[in-house]
Coordinates of C-alpha atoms (C1' of nucleotides) in Angstrom, one line a residue:
Chain A
M511 CA 0.0 0.0 0.0
P512 CA 2.0 3.0 -1.2
E513 CA 1.6 6.2 0.6
R514 CA -0.5 9.1 -0.6
G515 CA 0.9 12.5 -1.4
R516 CA 4.3 13.9 -1.9
P517 CA 6.9 11.5 -0.5
R518 CA 9.3 12.6 2.3
T519 CA 12.7 13.6 0.9
F520 CA 14.7 13.0 4.0
D521 CA 15.5 9.8 6.0
R522 CA 13.3 10.0 9.1
A523 CA 15.4 7.5 11.0
A524 CA 18.6 9.3 10.2
A525 CA 17.1 12.7 11.2
L526 CA 16.0 11.2 14.5
R527 CA 19.4 9.9 15.2
R528 CA 20.9 13.4 14.5
A529 CA 18.3 14.9 16.8
M530 CA 19.2 12.4 19.5
E531 CA 22.9 13.4 19.3
V532 CA 21.9 17.1 19.7
F533 CA 19.8 16.4 22.7
W534 CA 22.5 14.2 24.1
A535 CA 25.1 16.9 23.8
K536 CA 23.0 19.9 24.8
G537 CA 20.1 18.6 26.9
Y538 CA 16.4 19.1 26.2
E539 CA 16.3 22.8 27.0
G540 CA 19.7 23.6 25.6
A541 CA 18.9 22.2 22.2
S542 CA 17.1 24.8 20.2
L543 CA 15.0 24.2 17.2
S544 CA 17.7 25.9 15.1
D545 CA 20.3 23.4 16.5
L546 CA 18.0 20.5 15.7
T547 CA 16.9 21.5 12.2
A548 CA 20.5 22.3 11.3
A549 CA 21.8 18.9 12.5
M550 CA 18.8 17.1 10.9
G551 CA 19.2 18.9 7.6
I552 CA 15.6 19.9 7.4
N553 CA 13.4 22.9 8.0
S554 CA 11.1 23.3 11.0
P555 CA 7.8 22.5 9.2
S556 CA 9.3 19.2 8.2
L557 CA 10.3 18.5 11.7
Y558 CA 6.9 19.3 13.0
A559 CA 5.2 17.3 10.3
A560 CA 7.3 14.2 11.0
F561 CA 7.7 14.4 14.8
G562 CA 4.9 16.6 16.1
S563 CA 6.8 18.8 18.5
K564 CA 10.1 19.3 20.2
E565 CA 8.9 17.4 23.2
A566 CA 7.6 14.5 21.1
L567 CA 10.9 14.5 19.2
F568 CA 12.8 14.3 22.5
L569 CA 10.7 11.3 23.7
E570 CA 11.4 9.5 20.4
A571 CA 15.1 10.3 20.8
T572 CA 15.3 8.9 24.3
E573 CA 13.5 5.8 23.1
L574 CA 16.1 5.4 20.3
Y575 CA 18.9 6.1 22.8
T576 CA 17.6 3.4 25.1
R577 CA 17.3 0.9 22.3
V578 CA 20.6 1.6 20.6
E579 CA 23.1 3.1 22.9
G580 CA 22.3 1.2 26.0
T581 CA 22.2 -2.3 24.6
E582 CA 25.9 -3.2 25.4
I583 CA 25.5 -1.9 28.9
W584 CA 22.3 -3.7 29.8
S585 CA 22.8 -6.9 27.8
A586 CA 25.9 -7.4 30.0
L587 CA 23.6 -7.7 32.9
E588 CA 21.8 -10.7 31.3
K589 CA 24.8 -12.4 29.7
A590 CA 27.0 -12.5 32.8
P591 CA 27.0 -15.9 34.5
T592 CA 27.1 -14.5 38.0
A593 CA 25.6 -11.4 39.6
R594 CA 29.0 -10.2 40.5
Q595 CA 30.2 -10.3 37.0
A596 CA 26.9 -8.8 35.8
I597 CA 27.5 -5.7 37.9
E598 CA 31.2 -5.5 37.0
W599 CA 30.5 -5.9 33.2
F600 CA 27.7 -3.4 33.5
L601 CA 30.0 -0.8 35.1
R602 CA 32.9 -1.5 32.7
Q603 CA 30.6 -1.2 29.7
T604 CA 29.4 2.1 31.2
A605 CA 33.0 3.3 31.6
K606 CA 33.7 2.4 28.0
A607 CA 30.5 3.9 26.6
Y608 CA 30.9 7.1 28.5
S609 CA 34.4 7.7 27.4
Q610 CA 34.1 7.0 23.7
T611 CA 35.4 9.8 21.5
G612 CA 33.3 11.3 18.7
R613 CA 30.1 11.4 20.6
P614 CA 28.7 13.2 23.6
Q615 CA 30.1 12.1 27.0
G616 CA 27.8 10.7 29.7
C617 CA 24.3 9.5 29.4
L618 CA 21.3 11.2 27.8
I619 CA 18.9 9.6 30.3
A620 CA 20.9 10.9 33.2
L621 CA 21.8 14.3 32.0
G622 CA 19.0 15.2 29.5
A623 CA 16.7 17.2 31.8
L624 CA 17.4 17.6 35.5
H625 CA 15.6 20.8 36.3
Q626 CA 11.9 20.0 36.7
D627 CA 10.8 23.5 37.5
S628 CA 11.1 24.4 33.9
S629 CA 8.3 23.8 31.4
C630 CA 9.4 20.3 30.7
G631 CA 7.4 18.3 33.2
A632 CA 6.7 15.4 30.8
I633 CA 10.3 15.2 29.7
C634 CA 11.6 15.1 33.3
D635 CA 9.0 12.4 34.2
D636 CA 10.0 10.3 31.3
L637 CA 13.7 10.4 32.1
R638 CA 13.0 9.8 35.8
R639 CA 11.0 6.7 34.8
R640 CA 13.8 5.4 32.7
R641 CA 16.3 5.9 35.5
A642 CA 14.0 4.0 37.8
E643 CA 13.8 1.2 35.3
N644 CA 17.5 1.0 35.3
R645 CA 17.6 0.5 39.0
E646 CA 14.9 -2.2 38.7
A647 CA 17.0 -4.0 36.1
L648 CA 19.9 -4.1 38.5
L649 CA 17.6 -5.2 41.3
R650 CA 16.2 -8.1 39.3
R651 CA 19.7 -9.4 38.4
L652 CA 20.8 -9.2 42.1
E653 CA 17.6 -11.0 43.3
R654 CA 18.4 -13.7 40.7
G655 CA 21.8 -14.0 42.3
V656 CA 20.1 -14.6 45.7
A657 CA 17.7 -17.1 44.2
E658 CA 20.5 -19.0 42.5
G659 CA 22.4 -19.2 45.8
E660 CA 25.3 -17.1 44.6
L661 CA 24.5 -14.4 47.2
P662 CA 23.4 -15.0 50.8
A663 CA 19.7 -14.9 51.5
D664 CA 20.1 -11.8 53.7
F665 CA 21.9 -9.9 50.9
D666 CA 20.4 -6.4 50.6
C667 CA 19.5 -6.3 46.9
G668 CA 17.7 -3.0 47.2
T669 CA 20.6 -1.2 48.8
A670 CA 23.0 -2.6 46.3
A671 CA 20.8 -1.7 43.3
T672 CA 20.4 1.8 44.6
F673 CA 24.1 2.1 45.1
Y674 CA 25.2 0.9 41.7
A675 CA 22.6 2.9 39.9
T676 CA 23.8 6.0 41.7
V677 CA 27.4 5.2 40.9
Q678 CA 26.4 5.1 37.2
H679 CA 24.7 8.4 37.5
G680 CA 27.8 9.9 39.0
M681 CA 29.9 8.5 36.2
S682 CA 27.8 10.6 33.8
I683 CA 28.8 13.8 35.5
Q684 CA 32.4 12.5 35.8
A685 CA 32.4 11.9 32.0
R686 CA 30.9 15.3 31.3
D687 CA 33.9 16.7 33.2
G688 CA 36.2 15.1 30.6
A689 CA 37.2 12.1 32.7
S690 CA 39.3 9.6 30.8
R691 CA 38.4 5.9 30.5
S692 CA 41.0 5.1 33.2
A693 CA 39.5 7.6 35.5
L694 CA 36.0 6.1 35.0
L695 CA 37.5 2.7 35.7
E696 CA 38.8 4.0 39.0
T697 CA 35.2 4.6 40.0
V698 CA 34.4 1.1 38.8
A699 CA 37.2 -0.3 40.9
G700 CA 35.9 1.5 43.9
A701 CA 32.3 0.4 43.3
M702 CA 33.4 -3.3 42.9
A703 CA 35.4 -3.1 46.1
A704 CA 32.1 -2.5 47.8
W705 CA 30.8 -5.8 46.4
I706 CA 33.3 -7.7 48.3
A707 CA 32.1 -6.3 51.6
M708 CA 28.4 -6.4 50.8
A709 CA 28.3 -10.0 49.4
G710 CA 31.0 -11.5 51.6
T711 CA 32.5 -13.1 48.6
G712 CA 36.1 -12.1 47.9
A713 CA 38.3 -12.8 44.8
A714 CA 38.8 -10.4 41.9
Chain B
M391 CA 33.0 57.4 54.5
P392 CA 29.3 57.4 53.6
E393 CA 28.4 56.4 50.0
R394 CA 27.5 59.0 47.4
G395 CA 24.2 59.0 45.6
R396 CA 20.8 57.4 46.3
P397 CA 21.2 54.5 48.7
R398 CA 20.1 51.0 47.6
T399 CA 16.7 50.1 48.9
F400 CA 17.1 46.3 48.9
D401 CA 19.4 44.0 50.9
R402 CA 22.0 42.9 48.4
A403 CA 23.0 39.8 50.4
A404 CA 19.4 38.7 50.8
A405 CA 18.8 39.2 47.1
L406 CA 21.9 37.2 46.3
R407 CA 20.6 34.4 48.5
R408 CA 17.3 34.4 46.7
A409 CA 19.1 34.3 43.3
M410 CA 21.2 31.3 44.6
E411 CA 18.0 29.4 45.4
V412 CA 16.6 30.0 41.9
F413 CA 19.7 28.9 40.2
W414 CA 19.9 25.9 42.6
A415 CA 16.3 24.8 41.6
K416 CA 16.4 25.6 37.9
G417 CA 20.0 25.6 36.8
Y418 CA 21.8 28.4 35.1
E419 CA 20.0 28.3 31.8
G420 CA 16.7 27.4 33.2
A421 CA 16.6 30.4 35.5
S422 CA 15.3 33.4 33.5
L423 CA 15.8 37.0 34.4
S424 CA 12.1 37.1 35.2
D425 CA 12.5 34.2 37.6
L426 CA 15.4 35.9 39.3
T427 CA 14.0 39.4 39.6
A428 CA 10.7 38.0 40.9
A429 CA 12.5 36.0 43.6
M430 CA 14.8 38.8 44.4
G431 CA 12.1 41.4 44.7
I432 CA 13.8 43.9 42.4
N433 CA 13.7 45.1 38.7
S434 CA 16.2 44.1 36.2
P435 CA 18.1 47.4 36.1
S436 CA 18.7 47.0 39.9
L437 CA 20.0 43.5 39.3
Y438 CA 22.4 44.7 36.6
A439 CA 23.6 47.6 38.6
A440 CA 24.3 45.5 41.7
F441 CA 25.6 42.3 40.1
G442 CA 26.7 43.1 36.5
S443 CA 25.1 40.3 34.5
K444 CA 23.3 37.0 34.8
E445 CA 26.6 35.2 34.5
A446 CA 28.3 37.3 37.2
L447 CA 25.3 36.8 39.5
F448 CA 25.5 33.1 39.0
L449 CA 29.2 33.1 39.9
E450 CA 28.5 35.0 43.0
A451 CA 25.7 32.6 43.8
T452 CA 27.9 29.6 43.5
E453 CA 30.5 31.3 45.7
L454 CA 27.8 31.9 48.3
Y455 CA 26.6 28.3 48.0
T456 CA 30.1 26.9 48.5
R457 CA 30.6 29.1 51.5
V458 CA 27.3 28.6 53.2
E459 CA 25.6 25.4 52.1
G460 CA 28.7 23.2 51.8
T461 CA 30.3 23.9 55.2
E462 CA 28.7 21.1 57.1
I463 CA 29.7 18.6 54.4
W464 CA 33.3 19.7 54.0
S465 CA 34.0 20.6 57.6
A466 CA 33.2 17.0 58.5
L467 CA 36.3 16.0 56.4
E468 CA 38.6 18.0 58.7
K469 CA 36.9 17.3 62.0
A470 CA 36.8 13.6 61.7
P471 CA 39.6 11.9 63.7
T472 CA 40.2 9.2 61.0
A473 CA 40.1 9.2 57.2
R474 CA 37.4 6.5 57.4
Q475 CA 35.2 8.5 59.6
A476 CA 35.9 11.6 57.5
I477 CA 34.6 9.9 54.3
E478 CA 31.6 8.5 56.2
W479 CA 30.7 11.8 57.8
F480 CA 31.2 13.5 54.5
L481 CA 28.7 11.1 52.8
R482 CA 26.2 11.2 55.6
Q483 CA 26.2 15.0 55.7
T484 CA 25.7 14.9 51.9
A485 CA 22.7 12.5 52.3
K486 CA 21.3 14.8 55.0
A487 CA 21.8 18.0 53.0
Y488 CA 20.5 16.6 49.8
S489 CA 17.2 15.4 51.3
Q490 CA 16.3 18.5 53.4
T491 CA 12.8 19.7 52.7
G492 CA 12.0 23.3 51.9
R493 CA 15.0 23.7 49.5
P494 CA 16.1 22.4 46.2
Q495 CA 17.3 18.8 46.2
G496 CA 20.8 17.9 45.1
C497 CA 23.8 20.1 44.7
L498 CA 24.1 23.4 42.8
I499 CA 27.7 22.7 41.9
A500 CA 26.9 19.3 40.5
L501 CA 23.7 20.2 38.7
G502 CA 23.9 23.9 37.9
A503 CA 25.2 23.7 34.3
L504 CA 26.1 20.4 32.7
H505 CA 25.8 21.1 29.0
Q506 CA 28.9 23.0 27.9
D507 CA 27.9 23.4 24.3
S508 CA 25.5 26.2 25.2
S509 CA 26.6 29.8 25.6
C510 CA 27.8 29.3 29.2
G511 CA 31.4 28.3 28.8
A512 CA 32.6 30.3 31.8
I513 CA 29.8 28.9 34.0
C514 CA 30.6 25.3 33.1
D515 CA 34.3 25.9 33.6
D516 CA 33.7 27.4 37.1
L517 CA 31.5 24.6 38.2
R518 CA 33.9 22.0 36.8
R519 CA 36.7 23.7 38.7
R520 CA 34.7 23.5 41.9
R521 CA 33.9 19.9 41.4
A522 CA 37.6 19.2 40.8
E523 CA 38.4 21.0 44.1
N524 CA 36.0 18.8 45.9
R525 CA 37.9 15.7 44.7
E526 CA 41.1 17.3 45.7
A527 CA 39.8 17.9 49.3
L528 CA 38.9 14.2 49.5
L529 CA 42.3 13.3 48.2
R530 CA 44.2 15.4 50.7
R531 CA 42.2 13.9 53.6
L532 CA 43.0 10.4 52.4
E533 CA 46.7 11.1 51.9
R534 CA 46.7 12.4 55.5
G535 CA 45.3 9.1 56.5
V536 CA 48.3 7.4 54.8
A537 CA 50.8 9.8 56.3
E538 CA 49.3 9.1 59.8
G539 CA 49.6 5.4 59.4
E540 CA 45.9 4.8 59.4
L541 CA 45.9 3.6 55.9
P542 CA 48.5 1.3 54.3
A543 CA 51.3 2.9 52.3
D544 CA 50.0 1.4 49.1
F545 CA 46.4 2.7 49.5
D546 CA 45.3 4.2 46.2
C547 CA 44.2 7.6 47.4
G548 CA 43.5 8.8 43.9
T549 CA 41.1 6.0 43.0
A550 CA 39.3 6.4 46.3
A551 CA 39.0 10.1 45.9
T552 CA 37.6 9.7 42.4
F553 CA 35.2 7.1 43.6
Y554 CA 33.8 9.0 46.5
A555 CA 33.5 12.2 44.5
T556 CA 31.6 10.4 41.8
V557 CA 29.3 8.8 44.4
Q558 CA 28.5 12.2 45.7
H559 CA 27.7 13.4 42.2
G560 CA 25.4 10.5 41.7
M561 CA 23.6 11.3 44.9
S562 CA 22.7 14.7 43.4
I563 CA 20.8 13.0 40.6
Q564 CA 19.3 10.5 43.0
A565 CA 18.1 13.4 45.2
R566 CA 16.7 15.2 42.1
D567 CA 14.7 12.1 41.5
G568 CA 13.0 12.6 44.8
A569 CA 15.0 10.0 46.8
S570 CA 14.3 10.0 50.5
R571 CA 17.1 10.3 53.1
S572 CA 17.0 6.6 53.8
A573 CA 17.5 5.9 50.1
L574 CA 20.5 8.2 50.0
L575 CA 21.8 6.5 53.0
E576 CA 21.6 3.2 51.1
T577 CA 24.1 4.7 48.7
V578 CA 26.2 5.8 51.6
A579 CA 26.2 2.3 53.0
G580 CA 27.2 0.8 49.6
A581 CA 30.0 3.4 49.3
M582 CA 31.3 2.7 52.8
A583 CA 31.3 -1.1 52.1
A584 CA 33.9 -0.3 49.5
W585 CA 36.1 1.2 52.1
I586 CA 36.4 -2.0 53.9
A587 CA 37.8 -3.7 50.8
M588 CA 40.0 -0.8 49.7
A589 CA 41.6 -0.1 53.0
G590 CA 41.6 -3.6 54.4
T591 CA 40.2 -2.3 57.7
G592 CA 36.9 -3.7 58.8
A593 CA 34.6 -2.7 61.6
A594 CA 31.6 -0.4 61.2
Chain C
dT1104 C1' 19.9 75.9 47.2
dC1105 C1' 22.1 73.7 43.3
dC1106 C1' 25.1 70.1 41.4
dT1107 C1' 26.7 65.6 41.2
dT1108 C1' 26.1 60.9 42.0
dT1109 C1' 23.6 56.7 42.4
dC1110 C1' 19.4 54.0 42.5
dT1111 C1' 14.5 53.0 41.0
dG1112 C1' 10.6 51.9 37.9
dT1113 C1' 8.7 52.0 33.3
dA1114 C1' 9.2 50.9 28.9
dT1115 C1' 11.7 48.9 25.4
dT1116 C1' 15.6 47.0 22.7
dG1117 C1' 17.3 43.4 19.1
dA1118 C1' 17.7 38.5 19.3
dT1119 C1' 16.0 34.1 19.7
dC1120 C1' 12.5 30.9 21.4
dG1121 C1' 9.0 27.1 19.8
dA1122 C1' 5.7 26.7 16.5
dT1123 C1' 2.8 27.9 11.9
dA1124 C1' 0.6 30.1 7.5
dC1125 C1' 0.9 29.9 3.1
dA1126 C1' 2.0 29.0 -1.6
dT1127 C1' 4.2 25.5 -4.3
dA1128 C1' 6.0 20.9 -5.6
dA1129 C1' 5.4 16.0 -5.9
dT1130 C1' 3.0 12.0 -5.5
dT1131 C1' -1.6 8.6 -5.7
dC1132 C1' -6.3 7.8 -6.9
dA1133 C1' -10.2 8.2 -10.0
Chain D
dT1489 C1' -5.9 14.5 -17.1
dG1490 C1' -7.8 16.5 -12.9
dA1491 C1' -8.8 16.1 -7.8
dA1492 C1' -7.0 14.9 -3.5
dT1493 C1' -3.2 14.4 -0.4
dT1494 C1' 1.2 15.2 1.6
dA1495 C1' 5.9 17.4 1.9
dT1496 C1' 8.8 21.4 1.2
dG1497 C1' 10.8 26.2 1.5
dT1498 C1' 10.0 30.9 2.7
dA1499 C1' 8.6 33.9 5.7
dT1500 C1' 6.7 34.9 9.8
dC1501 C1' 3.9 34.5 14.2
dG1502 C1' 3.5 36.1 19.4
dA1503 C1' 6.2 35.1 23.4
dT1504 C1' 10.1 35.3 25.9
dC1505 C1' 15.1 35.9 26.2
dA1506 C1' 19.1 38.9 28.4
dA1507 C1' 20.1 43.4 28.6
dT1508 C1' 19.3 48.9 28.5
dA1509 C1' 17.6 53.9 27.7
dC1510 C1' 15.6 57.1 30.0
dA1511 C1' 13.5 60.1 33.3
dG1512 C1' 12.5 60.9 38.0
dA1513 C1' 13.8 60.2 43.0
dA1514 C1' 16.9 60.3 46.9
dA1515 C1' 21.1 60.9 48.9
dG1516 C1' 25.9 63.8 49.8
dG1517 C1' 29.0 67.8 48.8
dA1518 C1' 29.3 72.7 47.9

DNA sequence: TCCTTTCTGTATTGATCGATACATAATTCA
DNA sequence: TGAATTATGTATCGATCAATACAGAAAGGA
């Protein structure tokens, strides 16, 4: 069923990816329509026809970010054979992703919109929800470790999930400050040192 | 030597404090001149006469924040008898400060301006410098712990300072997400668990 | 009292914000 | 081929941005 009317002359998916990069680098409020249209290679009427509004474009961009940029970080959680390795791989992939050159540093979900009082309530709510989901994913993996007997029954999964999620948020700010990969890995080393004490299981 | 000309009719220090609270809640770019003048109870010409520009006002506000709001957090570093207690008090004071009601949550220095690409280069540089100073303060306290024999000679002060500074940054985002004090203290507990492994000294 | 200096309030500046009106171009359907 | 539909480019909308011009008010110095 071919579409009616004049066909679109730009690649919607490619334009969305460019928009994601602009939001990633500048945040929701810091990214102006001029920034977006310039990066996307289109005029504002095309943007509004294809995406609806700046807010809707941002929500699509974060969805793309979650689906594309976060896969290596979060798939590590599932692939790792133990909870301990899951957390360590998760943090190491974070350090790697946050220090890659040629793209914005840190995480769009963590840094995209932190000041609720502005006119971006829905944006802040969406990012907050995604951050909460990240903690939930950590929590589930830790609880699996308890269920499988890797971790003691009294292991405090909630505390550990909160802690590691918070460490990852901090790494976004660290990365924005220009931290090298080795500096980010120092944070990982510190966070994994906590594991030893929390789980009572040594060995590196 | 009395001042020439018509005297100012508002309290400059009180107005600066109001401005600090607005920047704290909304960030540098999110705080408009209208927001600022409304909170300060003055008109924009008075703001410019007294502070110079929005940028200069922000720099004064961060200086005030560092001097007033951070004292309990950073004085804990010096007062604590051991490096271990210094870090723990530092984190506990952070959890307490970041979860106080009736004021913005999280840290102005950590959250005030994270997107450099905007037109706020000097602002971002100033905040980044202050964040680096915070890590340096942690580093000095840890090195003192080594010098005093509390910590082993091969204790990696740099890694630990980076780690704890990053945890504090993460706690700002956690606080912005509405985390309760007990949730922030979970992060503190996780971070202090790392101490046991890093320093090789147990006991709570 | 008059002059100088500084602050205050009103009104406004040019620039930029997010979002659209409108005419034209390009396609499908009948 | 003509009508309907959708996209594009130009040009612009009212609102808001940070920052000021200007005239009047309130002080000290002469």
